[in-house]
């Protein structure tokens, strides 16, 4: 059994699509639109299997994303090297994205940084040392 996809509600559908396709090498499908429900979405696929569904609907709630809250707190992309984690982190920093955790080796043996996407979702950039 594998994870098929994760889903994110957003008010910035196009901006998130661009973020994940540009900086994390995702491939997007054509936008799905359901005008009766005011719903739009993209599926972004990545090498390795799981996909990310970006969804927007006219009646979703706007609530801030807190780091220490119940529920999904982050998801991670694996990288091929420590250098690739460093390069991606610095690229995103220069583009104005928030680096929530600077690159470091964690106690469980990962080299990682944490980036916030345009909506504040936490993304770990991980290389297994």
XYZ file of C-alpha atoms in Angstrom:
129
model
C 0.000 0.000 0.000
C 1.277 3.494 -0.837
C 0.079 7.033 -0.282
C -1.798 8.092 -3.393
C -2.143 11.824 -2.710
C -2.332 14.608 -0.172
C -4.758 17.500 -0.664
C -4.458 21.193 0.198
C -7.254 23.766 0.221
C -6.043 27.115 -1.049
C -7.213 30.547 -2.111
C -4.091 30.762 -4.369
C -4.598 27.832 -6.690
C -2.478 29.114 -9.582
C 0.302 30.375 -7.299
C 0.591 27.014 -5.521
C 0.545 25.145 -8.836
C 3.437 27.305 -10.056
C 5.332 26.880 -6.760
C 5.205 23.065 -6.765
C 5.873 22.677 -10.482
C 8.736 25.197 -10.506
C 10.638 24.397 -7.298
C 9.770 20.729 -6.703
C 9.682 19.496 -10.311
C 6.012 18.546 -10.205
C 3.943 17.917 -13.312
C 0.407 19.291 -13.375
C -2.693 17.948 -15.051
C -5.261 20.235 -16.678
C -7.375 22.199 -14.231
C -10.569 20.451 -13.162
C -13.525 22.844 -12.780
C -16.926 22.091 -11.271
C -18.916 25.347 -11.647
C -21.928 24.047 -9.706
C -19.819 23.586 -6.556
C -17.456 26.510 -7.190
C -14.623 23.946 -7.095
C -11.334 23.903 -9.014
C -8.315 21.650 -8.622
C -5.023 20.420 -10.001
C -3.203 17.170 -9.352
C 0.554 17.657 -9.223
C 2.555 14.459 -9.719
C 6.134 13.884 -8.611
C 8.756 11.252 -9.337
C 8.257 8.508 -6.811
C 4.504 8.123 -6.854
C 2.425 10.264 -4.532
C 0.566 13.270 -5.905
C -0.544 16.554 -4.405
C -4.082 17.765 -5.013
C -4.426 21.539 -4.883
C -8.048 22.535 -4.390
C -10.034 25.749 -4.259
C -13.711 26.265 -3.534
C -15.652 29.448 -2.949
C -16.864 28.408 0.530
C -13.648 27.186 2.220
C -12.651 28.648 5.579
C -9.583 30.810 6.083
C -7.755 29.675 9.221
C -4.056 30.189 9.964
C -1.755 27.167 9.835
C 0.015 26.642 13.151
C 3.115 24.473 13.533
C 2.032 22.770 16.766
C -1.577 21.927 16.005
C -3.373 18.641 15.734
C -3.476 17.162 12.264
C -1.104 17.125 9.327
C 1.853 19.322 10.227
C 4.162 18.918 7.219
C 5.099 16.747 4.286
C 8.557 16.055 2.891
C 10.314 15.834 -0.441
C 13.419 13.662 -0.631
C 16.486 14.994 -2.400
C 19.440 13.175 -3.950
C 22.114 15.034 -1.988
C 22.843 17.433 0.841
C 23.943 19.975 -1.768
C 20.567 19.784 -3.510
C 18.801 20.542 -0.201
C 21.118 23.532 0.307
C 20.638 24.797 -3.266
C 16.845 24.510 -3.136
C 16.705 26.193 0.270
C 18.828 29.105 -0.947
C 16.873 29.431 -4.192
C 13.590 29.637 -2.285
C 15.124 32.155 0.142
C 16.192 34.392 -2.762
C 12.660 34.170 -4.190
C 11.269 35.490 -0.898
C 9.878 32.285 0.601
C 10.123 31.756 4.354
C 12.724 29.295 5.605
C 11.098 27.981 8.792
C 14.064 25.798 9.738
C 17.580 26.291 8.437
C 19.431 23.330 6.883
C 20.738 20.971 9.541
C 21.374 17.325 10.354
C 18.582 16.089 12.584
C 18.933 13.631 15.438
C 17.391 10.866 13.334
C 20.023 11.215 10.606
C 18.290 13.408 8.052
C 19.824 16.486 6.486
C 16.851 18.802 6.165
C 15.412 22.273 5.950
C 11.808 23.437 6.247
C 10.243 25.844 3.753
C 6.808 27.453 3.877
C 4.821 27.384 0.656
C 2.818 30.499 -0.338
C -0.029 29.436 1.990
C 2.275 28.627 4.928
C 2.224 24.837 4.556
C 5.417 23.335 5.979
C 7.589 21.397 3.519
C 10.631 19.465 4.631
C 13.446 19.183 2.109
C 15.163 15.958 3.157
C 18.309 14.056 2.288
C 18.876 10.776 4.130
C 22.509 10.846 5.207
